[in-house]
XYZ file of C-alpha atoms in Angstrom:
491
model
C 0.043 0.176 0.338
C 1.621 3.288 -1.003
C 1.369 6.354 1.767
C 1.187 9.912 0.638
C 4.225 11.037 2.829
C 2.884 14.578 2.620
C -0.176 13.889 3.724
C 1.384 11.758 6.792
C 3.935 14.599 7.629
C 0.503 16.919 7.979
C -1.046 15.312 10.347
C 2.423 15.016 12.422
C 2.638 18.534 12.231
C -0.728 19.247 13.434
C -0.473 16.089 15.906
C -3.844 14.333 14.674
C -3.678 10.767 15.661
C -2.775 8.936 12.602
C -4.124 5.068 12.108
C -2.588 2.423 12.960
C -2.710 0.757 9.099
C -0.749 3.558 8.101
C 2.018 3.518 10.479
C 2.478 -0.110 10.116
C 2.648 0.815 6.088
C 4.714 3.993 6.393
C 7.450 4.373 3.744
C 10.044 6.176 6.422
C 10.532 6.494 9.196
C 9.161 9.663 11.187
C 10.130 11.917 14.391
C 6.201 12.687 16.155
C 3.618 10.764 16.034
C 0.175 10.226 17.288
C -1.747 7.129 17.321
C -4.349 6.782 19.609
C -6.295 2.847 20.257
C -6.529 -0.345 22.803
C -4.419 -2.179 24.345
C -4.233 -5.461 23.169
C -1.306 -6.583 25.956
C 0.725 -4.717 28.041
C 3.934 -6.631 28.588
C 6.779 -6.363 31.634
C 5.754 -2.978 31.619
C 6.870 -1.535 28.434
C 5.731 -3.582 25.381
C 1.865 -2.550 24.681
C 0.379 -4.052 21.277
C -1.957 -1.662 20.539
C -4.901 -1.576 17.629
C -7.281 0.959 16.420
C -9.808 -1.134 14.402
C -8.396 -0.172 11.224
C -6.003 -3.456 11.236
C -5.655 -6.552 12.590
C -2.633 -5.314 13.030
C -1.080 -4.072 16.101
C 1.848 -1.883 16.484
C 3.542 -2.202 19.026
C 4.439 0.603 21.568
C 7.823 0.813 23.928
C 7.103 2.839 27.114
C 9.988 4.261 29.193
C 9.056 2.634 31.844
C 11.769 4.200 34.351
C 10.361 7.875 33.467
C 6.438 6.911 33.548
C 4.818 7.796 37.105
C 3.619 4.178 38.560
C 0.179 5.144 38.668
C 0.079 5.413 34.687
C 1.801 2.106 34.039
C -0.736 0.537 36.077
C -3.483 2.282 34.343
C -2.067 0.589 30.835
C -3.975 -2.672 31.666
C -6.167 -5.102 28.578
C -8.921 -3.125 27.110
C -7.688 0.654 28.282
C -7.852 3.361 25.515
C -5.011 5.738 25.530
C -2.904 8.010 23.217
C 0.746 7.433 22.308
C 3.170 10.080 21.231
C 6.806 10.142 19.713
C 8.684 8.704 16.821
C 7.590 6.091 14.789
C 10.834 4.002 14.867
C 12.322 0.197 13.034
C 11.835 -2.511 15.108
C 14.178 -3.778 17.293
C 11.745 -7.330 17.392
C 10.658 -10.156 15.305
C 7.554 -10.047 13.493
C 6.754 -5.786 12.736
C 9.176 -3.885 10.101
C 8.412 -0.618 13.051
C 7.117 0.238 15.678
C 6.877 3.650 18.091
C 9.130 4.600 20.886
C 6.765 6.336 23.259
C 7.838 9.625 24.760
C 4.358 10.064 26.230
C 1.094 8.364 27.379
C -1.934 9.075 28.463
C -4.949 6.988 29.414
C -8.341 8.232 27.966
C -10.901 7.477 29.897
C -11.422 4.682 32.526
C -10.803 0.662 32.821
C -10.999 -1.847 34.992
C -8.582 -5.074 33.931
C -10.507 -7.345 36.958
C -13.942 -6.777 35.413
C -12.992 -5.981 31.398
C -14.533 -9.788 29.887
C -11.957 -9.807 26.840
C -8.359 -10.474 28.047
C -5.615 -11.885 26.214
C -6.945 -16.147 25.759
C -9.164 -17.618 23.861
C -12.521 -17.182 24.660
C -15.511 -19.616 23.265
C -17.649 -18.208 20.483
C -21.343 -18.846 22.682
C -19.245 -16.149 25.358
C -18.468 -13.654 23.240
C -22.191 -13.997 21.540
C -22.926 -12.642 25.266
C -20.608 -10.107 25.230
C -21.785 -8.729 21.522
C -20.931 -4.955 22.652
C -17.637 -6.160 22.887
C -16.744 -9.193 21.125
C -15.788 -6.907 18.030
C -12.431 -6.172 20.201
C -11.431 -9.707 19.877
C -9.183 -10.208 16.281
C -11.366 -12.722 15.219
C -14.641 -10.427 15.603
C -12.274 -6.938 13.571
C -11.836 -8.934 10.965
C -15.528 -10.430 10.209
C -16.443 -6.527 10.553
C -14.150 -5.279 8.569
C -14.888 -8.247 5.931
C -18.812 -7.407 6.194
C -17.845 -3.987 5.540
C -16.203 -4.170 2.171
C -18.225 -6.877 1.071
C -21.107 -4.038 1.922
C -19.127 -1.532 -0.337
C -18.593 -4.168 -3.126
C -22.116 -4.926 -3.477
C -23.188 -1.032 -4.108
C -20.641 -0.669 -6.642
C -21.429 -3.305 -8.264
C -24.951 -2.123 -9.423
C -23.491 1.391 -8.930
C -21.374 1.426 -11.695
C -23.483 -0.697 -13.724
C -26.504 1.717 -13.813
C -28.785 0.194 -11.253
C -31.010 2.122 -9.284
C -30.962 1.815 -5.482
C -34.240 1.488 -3.660
C -35.241 1.911 -0.300
C -38.401 -0.760 -0.189
C -41.140 -0.421 3.286
C -39.773 -2.415 6.241
C -43.267 -2.164 7.790
C -45.499 -3.761 4.472
C -49.631 -5.109 4.498
C -47.951 -7.707 1.720
C -46.729 -11.343 2.191
C -44.206 -11.625 -0.212
C -43.562 -15.643 0.603
C -46.378 -16.448 1.672
C -44.920 -17.996 4.449
C -46.915 -16.557 7.308
C -44.248 -15.905 9.617
C -43.718 -12.516 10.293
C -43.681 -10.210 12.838
C -47.237 -7.731 13.775
C -46.571 -4.408 14.213
C -49.029 -2.843 15.759
C -50.341 0.395 17.910
C -53.466 -1.138 19.247
C -53.392 -1.945 23.279
C -53.167 -5.326 24.980
C -55.122 -4.895 27.192
C -58.760 -3.736 25.829
C -58.035 -5.055 21.751
C -60.449 -3.670 20.130
C -62.451 -6.957 18.020
C -64.666 -6.538 15.692
C -68.602 -8.290 15.812
C -67.032 -12.013 14.824
C -64.647 -11.393 17.895
C -61.914 -11.385 15.692
C -59.056 -7.996 16.067
C -60.191 -5.151 14.613
C -57.437 -3.794 12.436
C -59.854 -0.910 11.028
C -58.855 0.595 14.221
C -54.960 0.375 14.445
C -52.751 3.018 13.342
C -52.638 1.798 9.439
C -56.187 1.167 9.482
C -54.907 -2.800 8.563
C -52.772 -5.601 9.171
C -49.150 -4.611 8.532
C -45.901 -6.623 9.176
C -42.641 -6.152 8.987
C -41.381 -7.690 5.992
C -39.745 -10.176 4.889
C -38.545 -9.255 1.444
C -38.394 -5.683 -0.947
C -38.978 -8.231 -3.882
C -42.459 -7.044 -4.990
C -42.067 -3.598 -4.382
C -39.024 -3.867 -6.339
C -40.679 -5.381 -9.074
C -42.536 -2.057 -9.306
C -39.480 0.126 -9.386
C -37.915 -2.351 -12.465
C -41.332 -1.938 -14.329
C -40.131 2.259 -14.659
C -36.527 2.226 -14.220
C -35.767 -0.925 -15.532
C -32.709 -2.223 -13.645
C -33.237 -1.752 -9.319
C -31.917 -3.171 -6.051
C -32.323 -3.256 -2.731
C -30.264 -3.454 -0.041
C -31.247 -3.421 3.257
C -33.291 -5.459 6.498
C -35.490 -8.149 6.277
C -37.500 -10.119 9.472
C -38.914 -13.143 9.749
C -40.666 -14.586 12.931
C -39.457 -18.157 12.240
C -38.991 -19.657 16.190
C -35.840 -21.513 14.664
C -32.516 -21.889 16.602
C -30.305 -23.071 14.674
C -26.749 -22.017 13.806
C -28.471 -21.125 10.102
C -31.567 -18.094 11.180
C -31.545 -15.160 11.970
C -34.757 -12.555 13.311
C -33.291 -9.968 11.860
C -30.710 -9.599 8.648
C -29.951 -8.011 5.403
C -31.211 -8.728 1.917
C -29.911 -7.439 -1.923
C -32.596 -7.871 -4.332
C -31.768 -7.063 -7.682
C -34.430 -6.891 -10.586
C -33.942 -6.631 -13.581
C -36.039 -5.636 -16.736
C -36.368 -7.247 -19.920
C -33.966 -10.402 -18.412
C -34.911 -13.990 -18.621
C -33.852 -16.662 -16.317
C -30.652 -16.718 -18.474
C -29.459 -13.384 -17.708
C -30.883 -13.603 -14.546
C -28.258 -16.438 -14.041
C -25.476 -14.268 -15.933
C -26.049 -11.206 -13.185
C -26.242 -13.347 -10.573
C -22.566 -15.182 -11.200
C -20.511 -12.337 -11.995
C -22.193 -10.274 -9.080
C -20.875 -13.182 -6.103
C -17.712 -13.553 -7.592
C -16.776 -10.202 -8.472
C -17.873 -9.375 -4.854
C -16.011 -12.279 -3.970
C -13.031 -10.339 -5.241
C -13.511 -7.498 -3.892
C -13.065 -8.695 -0.351
C -9.652 -10.956 -1.755
C -7.992 -8.033 -3.444
C -9.123 -5.823 0.042
C -8.914 -7.608 2.302
C -5.932 -10.024 2.312
C -4.686 -9.849 6.327
C -8.375 -10.349 7.583
C -8.690 -13.248 5.323
C -5.449 -15.343 5.821
C -6.309 -14.574 9.888
C -9.276 -16.022 9.395
C -8.320 -19.159 7.370
C -5.342 -19.490 9.795
C -8.339 -19.348 12.825
C -10.739 -21.531 10.626
C -7.248 -24.326 9.938
C -6.952 -24.537 13.753
C -10.802 -25.486 14.608
C -10.283 -27.949 11.618
C -7.683 -29.477 13.618
C -9.606 -30.234 16.756
C -11.616 -32.276 14.371
C -12.135 -35.874 12.976
C -10.453 -36.542 9.912
C -13.462 -37.485 8.230
C -15.123 -34.233 9.620
C -12.434 -31.819 8.434
C -13.276 -29.592 5.398
C -11.485 -30.563 2.119
C -11.085 -26.948 1.800
C -9.040 -23.049 3.896
C -11.201 -20.568 3.353
C -8.759 -19.194 0.772
C -9.316 -22.132 -1.622
C -12.590 -22.111 -0.618
C -13.091 -18.249 -2.446
C -11.001 -19.198 -5.063
C -12.914 -22.300 -5.889
C -15.370 -19.669 -7.132
C -13.525 -17.964 -8.480
C -12.212 -19.905 -10.862
C -15.040 -22.085 -12.290
C -17.401 -21.587 -13.764
C -20.788 -22.294 -12.525
C -22.068 -25.641 -13.539
C -26.205 -24.861 -14.692
C -28.586 -28.659 -14.068
C -31.878 -28.777 -14.610
C -33.375 -29.701 -11.145
C -34.569 -33.131 -12.902
C -30.968 -33.279 -13.941
C -30.219 -33.127 -10.049
C -32.853 -35.383 -8.845
C -31.810 -37.941 -10.903
C -27.512 -37.430 -10.102
C -28.903 -37.654 -5.939
C -31.272 -40.983 -6.261
C -28.439 -42.707 -7.941
C -25.728 -41.566 -5.865
C -23.572 -43.367 -3.363
C -24.974 -41.799 -0.185
C -28.808 -42.047 -1.407
C -28.607 -45.649 -1.824
C -26.840 -46.446 1.336
C -29.332 -44.687 3.132
C -25.895 -41.828 4.213
C -28.105 -38.371 3.908
C -30.343 -38.117 6.487
C -33.036 -37.230 4.137
C -33.127 -40.347 1.317
C -34.044 -39.082 -1.576
C -36.835 -41.772 -3.677
C -38.762 -39.297 -5.841
C -39.067 -36.255 -8.585
C -40.315 -32.976 -6.255
C -38.659 -33.764 -3.026
C -37.300 -30.454 -1.593
C -33.248 -31.023 -1.774
C -31.973 -29.896 1.839
C -28.389 -28.561 2.122
C -26.302 -32.206 2.572
C -27.802 -32.736 -0.972
C -26.898 -29.141 -2.302
C -23.653 -29.395 -1.100
C -22.902 -33.319 -2.274
C -23.557 -31.530 -5.742
C -20.837 -28.970 -5.537
C -18.247 -30.909 -3.655
C -18.223 -34.518 -4.693
C -20.207 -34.820 -7.600
C -19.763 -31.398 -10.346
C -16.693 -29.964 -8.120
C -17.497 -26.397 -8.740
C -20.221 -24.513 -8.155
C -23.541 -25.123 -9.292
C -26.910 -23.328 -10.511
C -29.656 -25.903 -10.267
C -32.680 -24.281 -11.960
C -37.126 -25.722 -13.005
C -37.858 -26.389 -9.573
C -40.893 -28.552 -9.052
C -43.986 -25.079 -8.935
C -45.756 -26.565 -5.644
C -41.964 -25.927 -3.888
C -41.378 -22.389 -5.161
C -43.182 -19.026 -4.402
C -46.178 -18.102 -6.447
C -44.332 -15.576 -8.497
C -42.052 -17.571 -10.856
C -43.267 -17.639 -13.637
C -44.618 -21.101 -14.900
C -43.015 -23.696 -18.173
C -44.522 -24.926 -20.276
C -44.721 -28.082 -19.048
C -47.297 -26.640 -16.606
C -45.648 -28.222 -13.673
C -42.287 -26.745 -13.487
C -41.361 -22.778 -12.796
C -37.992 -20.550 -14.291
C -36.741 -20.899 -10.896
C -32.731 -20.753 -9.109
C -31.111 -21.473 -6.406
C -27.501 -21.152 -6.963
C -25.095 -24.020 -4.849
C -21.726 -23.077 -2.812
C -19.368 -25.142 -1.388
C -19.583 -25.511 2.455
C -22.852 -23.881 2.872
C -25.120 -25.075 0.234
C -28.068 -22.367 -1.252
C -26.797 -19.182 -1.027
C -28.966 -17.109 -3.560
C -32.224 -17.890 -4.704
C -33.767 -16.471 -8.235
C -36.424 -16.556 -10.756
C -37.992 -15.542 -14.260
C -41.086 -13.241 -12.142
C -44.391 -14.474 -14.060
C -45.561 -12.200 -15.988
C -48.503 -12.735 -17.505
C -51.416 -11.376 -15.503
C -54.243 -13.930 -15.801
C -51.364 -17.224 -15.261
C -50.585 -15.185 -11.857
C -54.521 -14.799 -11.294
C -55.005 -18.186 -10.989
C -51.786 -19.506 -9.331
C -52.622 -16.705 -5.998
C -56.060 -18.583 -6.240
C -54.613 -22.318 -6.330
C -52.408 -20.722 -3.139
C -55.596 -18.494 -1.963
C -53.564 -15.673 -2.019
C -56.009 -12.157 -2.041
C -56.074 -10.184 -4.756
C -57.358 -7.329 -3.653
C -53.709 -7.787 -0.907
C -51.624 -7.705 -4.023
C -54.100 -5.358 -6.870
C -50.910 -3.122 -6.882
C -48.763 -5.805 -7.925
C -51.291 -7.127 -10.442
C -51.556 -3.362 -12.029
C -47.186 -3.954 -13.108
C -48.941 -6.984 -15.233
C -52.229 -5.247 -16.525
C -49.955 -2.113 -17.884
C -46.600 -2.634 -19.971
C -45.857 -6.086 -18.585
C -42.497 -7.454 -19.656
C -40.311 -10.253 -19.013
C -38.428 -10.099 -15.481
C -35.975 -11.552 -13.600
C -34.650 -11.491 -9.537
C -32.635 -13.217 -7.086
C -32.131 -13.064 -3.531
C -29.663 -13.190 -1.299
C -28.802 -13.023 2.234
C -26.310 -10.916 3.294
C -25.069 -12.500 6.249
C -25.344 -15.885 4.308
C -22.581 -14.225 2.456
C -20.812 -12.534 4.807
C -20.743 -16.407 6.133
C -19.309 -17.897 3.582
C -16.650 -15.181 3.531
C -15.530 -15.592 6.607
C -15.474 -18.659 7.164
C -17.873 -18.701 10.023
C -20.134 -21.288 10.743
C -22.990 -19.992 12.692
C -24.579 -17.123 11.118
C -24.793 -15.162 14.532
C -21.091 -14.204 14.884
C -21.711 -12.668 11.498
C -23.714 -9.583 12.344
C -23.230 -7.166 15.228
C -25.935 -7.784 17.060
C -28.296 -11.270 16.432
C -31.841 -11.395 16.791
C -33.091 -14.473 17.603
C -35.560 -16.651 19.412
C -35.157 -15.555 23.182
C -32.415 -12.887 22.443
C -33.017 -9.128 21.921
C -30.035 -8.121 23.897
C -28.050 -5.246 23.290
């Protein structure tokens, strides 16, 4: 990384603090600098490992303990915020190019060493979740959150540089895009003496919006209306599901990326999804080298604790490059079912869910088998049975499959789900009737099929699922700042 020395010198002249990342990358030694951050360790009353969050790497600060008040030395504890002033010099120790020779140190705020939970030792992930407000001070979570930030930027840059319009779809909605019914209700009605209708049901006409409303599970339907005017749009915002599931793959609050493109058919949609996901992964590989290397080493240490048979065949960086270096194999659902039905783990009943007939809803174990064992590359499955997919997916001419697509990745299974949308008014209405979806509730959605309807497609990518894949973490609660799960809305 090239550092503009003029800017650094200007920073030092005014004695504003300089990021540790810039100091570690400085090309010249400097006489008077100031750095601020949090103490990771303090050894021998002399050596501070200081980190400010700009990089996973600490800078060593060498304190003149003979000329530093004892009271100050006592307050230099793990977790303390400090300001150090001194010279950037060549390091005398191994593993670092430069260090700060401290001439002045100031303790910023209070620090209670005995009570600070994030001591310099290995903590369980469960313990860190219980201290989510402080876990980002650890190396692992600092790395995860920097990667998450870079991925977020890459998402916006990809779409903005290609002429997509960013659309903020409603968080409060009166529709259920998925038809699942597992939504959080939004109400201003009192819980005591709740107004009721004559037949004893809750009278939502007296509620704030005059109707039953929920937190959104998806911005897709609203995004489709904008695609029918702006051509290509995307959403990137929070979504909510009230699924009472305490698993490593589910959150009650998470972020979704949902592009919708007018005039794109299913093949165009698959092209877009593949190009998009390879772009954001390459961006993070190019811009988060230190963090990814740390996370890879962390994952290797974890793998060593597992029995040989349960260890992953690919390291983290291998897995990311696997996605970049391989074209995604496109396979119909019907072909995939034939492969799975005839596979050794299915015949020997090694799968938890045995594939017996066409129409089965594929599980993660089946998806991973196709990617990791059979095709050995990322896979896009398409043309799923209509009865296991959402109402808005375009019905094929066979009358039993829809133009759906799922992208499958190693170690995680499905990461993207999308489809060509049903643009034919009559067909969409018939599908809604068959599923008991009220046309009046989605009158505005049907209007997009009444007026200027056109072929269009889109997909959804759960952002946390992407961060999970890129960081190598195994629990989705560890890739979002403050996880919301059943029985837990702390912080």
